[in-house]
Amino acid sequence: MMLATLLTLCVALWYLAAHLLRGESDIDWHLATLPCDLHRGACSASLGEGRTLALSVNVPGDIHALELLPLTVRVDGVEVQSASVDFIGRDMDMGLHRFPLSEQDDGRFEGIGQVPICTDSVMPWQAQVVVETPDGRLGSRFDFTVERSLP
């Protein structure tokens, strides 16, 4: 009984630490505009009052695990100090995969990301985009699926 309690406590602490490391408690989340297919083009979200946030993964064809992914975040209508993209496993904890982006011009941020490999043949992921503004952090989540390529 003590072993089961200790194991349960360790798992609970693991999830708490993972949540705190992601630091999502002060983010004002906004829903993605549908339809959204990152394999085919940019996905966007309305931040209200004419403000928008968009994420594009600039690869020809589909997104694959372990492939270097050029990421572009564009924000219109609000001043942005920094931007990052996290790849989160939707159905499985895959750890923290955060990619800070570099500011370019006109509200555009760019960087390179990578989706880790998974043992499942089809893995559902979520790209969480977070931007830091003078008024706080704003974010949106974009769902996508990666199919493992066969050799």
XYZ file of C-alpha atoms in Angstrom:
151
model
C 0.000 0.000 0.000
C 2.858 2.395 0.831
C 4.552 1.579 -2.469
C 1.368 2.366 -4.418
C 0.954 5.645 -2.521
C 4.580 6.603 -3.154
C 4.258 5.765 -6.846
C 1.049 7.824 -7.122
C 2.728 10.746 -5.372
C 5.713 10.584 -7.761
C 3.433 10.603 -10.813
C 1.450 13.549 -9.421
C 4.664 15.495 -8.756
C 5.894 14.720 -12.273
C 2.736 16.200 -13.829
C 2.860 19.217 -11.514
C 6.489 19.892 -12.428
C 5.698 19.519 -16.150
C 2.814 21.994 -15.829
C 4.937 24.512 -13.931
C 7.812 24.233 -16.448
C 5.442 25.017 -19.303
C 4.281 28.139 -17.423
C 0.818 28.329 -18.972
C -1.135 29.780 -16.052
C -0.961 33.440 -17.146
C -1.576 32.963 -20.883
C -4.755 34.357 -22.463
C -5.642 31.484 -24.843
C -7.530 32.069 -28.107
C -9.209 29.402 -30.244
C -7.826 28.504 -33.655
C -9.847 29.589 -36.661
C -11.178 26.526 -38.471
C -10.378 24.882 -40.790
C -6.758 24.500 -39.749
C -4.297 22.108 -41.416
C -0.624 22.881 -40.703
C 0.377 20.303 -43.339
C -1.237 22.445 -46.049
C -0.694 26.026 -44.863
C -0.830 28.571 -42.070
C -3.283 28.284 -39.190
C -4.556 31.388 -37.452
C -6.447 32.620 -34.414
C -8.310 35.832 -33.774
C -6.971 37.677 -30.726
C -9.972 40.016 -30.732
C -10.266 43.649 -31.790
C -8.885 42.930 -35.274
C -5.705 41.321 -33.929
C -4.539 37.986 -35.359
C -1.864 35.365 -34.755
C -0.820 32.859 -37.431
C 1.576 29.893 -37.473
C 3.007 28.304 -40.591
C 5.306 25.305 -40.881
C 7.171 25.894 -44.125
C 7.849 22.401 -45.481
C 6.789 20.911 -48.791
C 4.210 18.239 -48.141
C 3.500 16.770 -44.733
C 5.176 17.365 -41.374
C 7.411 14.446 -40.350
C 9.067 13.512 -37.062
C 12.750 14.463 -36.667
C 12.565 16.766 -39.701
C 13.849 20.317 -39.197
C 10.783 22.535 -39.469
C 11.050 26.208 -40.448
C 8.449 27.937 -38.253
C 6.944 31.363 -38.874
C 4.636 33.193 -36.473
C 2.984 36.379 -37.694
C 1.111 38.694 -35.342
C -0.962 41.607 -36.596
C -2.512 44.409 -34.569
C -0.481 44.060 -31.380
C 3.121 44.764 -30.382
C 4.991 41.539 -29.674
C 8.247 41.307 -27.717
C 8.906 37.577 -28.159
C 7.334 34.415 -29.558
C 7.800 30.687 -29.062
C 6.259 27.430 -30.253
C 5.854 24.333 -28.081
C 5.129 20.910 -29.575
C 2.966 18.995 -27.103
C 1.829 15.385 -27.447
C -1.983 15.503 -27.235
C -2.515 11.957 -25.955
C 0.923 11.197 -24.517
C 3.357 13.220 -22.428
C 6.343 13.657 -24.723
C 8.171 16.196 -22.565
C 8.822 19.862 -23.222
C 9.775 20.807 -26.803
C 9.946 24.612 -26.846
C 11.384 26.565 -29.743
C 11.994 30.312 -29.245
C 11.652 32.341 -32.424
C 13.696 35.338 -33.584
C 12.023 38.637 -34.416
C 12.218 39.584 -38.087
C 10.081 42.512 -39.225
C 6.414 43.544 -39.410
C 5.315 41.304 -36.524
C 7.005 38.207 -37.928
C 9.047 35.716 -35.894
C 11.007 32.799 -37.357
C 12.909 29.794 -36.088
C 13.498 26.089 -36.483
C 11.543 23.404 -34.623
C 11.402 19.634 -34.619
C 8.727 17.104 -33.730
C 10.249 14.191 -31.804
C 9.779 10.606 -32.928
C 7.157 8.446 -31.281
C 6.688 4.693 -31.143
C 3.059 5.075 -32.301
C 2.555 4.971 -36.074
C 0.239 7.988 -35.857
C 0.874 10.634 -33.206
C -1.470 13.563 -32.517
C 0.385 16.772 -31.654
C -0.474 20.291 -30.680
C 1.561 23.365 -31.617
C 1.169 25.918 -28.825
C 2.140 29.409 -29.912
C 2.783 31.938 -27.143
C 3.606 35.596 -27.728
C 4.738 38.083 -25.096
C 3.089 41.510 -25.374
C 3.295 44.630 -23.172
C -0.152 43.660 -21.811
C 0.682 40.018 -21.066
C 1.032 36.689 -22.827
C -1.326 35.583 -25.609
C -1.495 32.168 -27.184
C -3.265 29.712 -29.416
C -3.153 25.962 -29.971
C -3.124 24.251 -33.366
C -3.704 20.490 -33.645
C -1.943 18.324 -36.216
C -1.045 14.667 -36.688
C 2.274 13.117 -37.681
C 2.433 9.721 -39.353
C 5.643 7.805 -38.926
C 7.395 7.149 -42.228
C 8.237 3.561 -43.021
C 11.846 2.876 -44.104
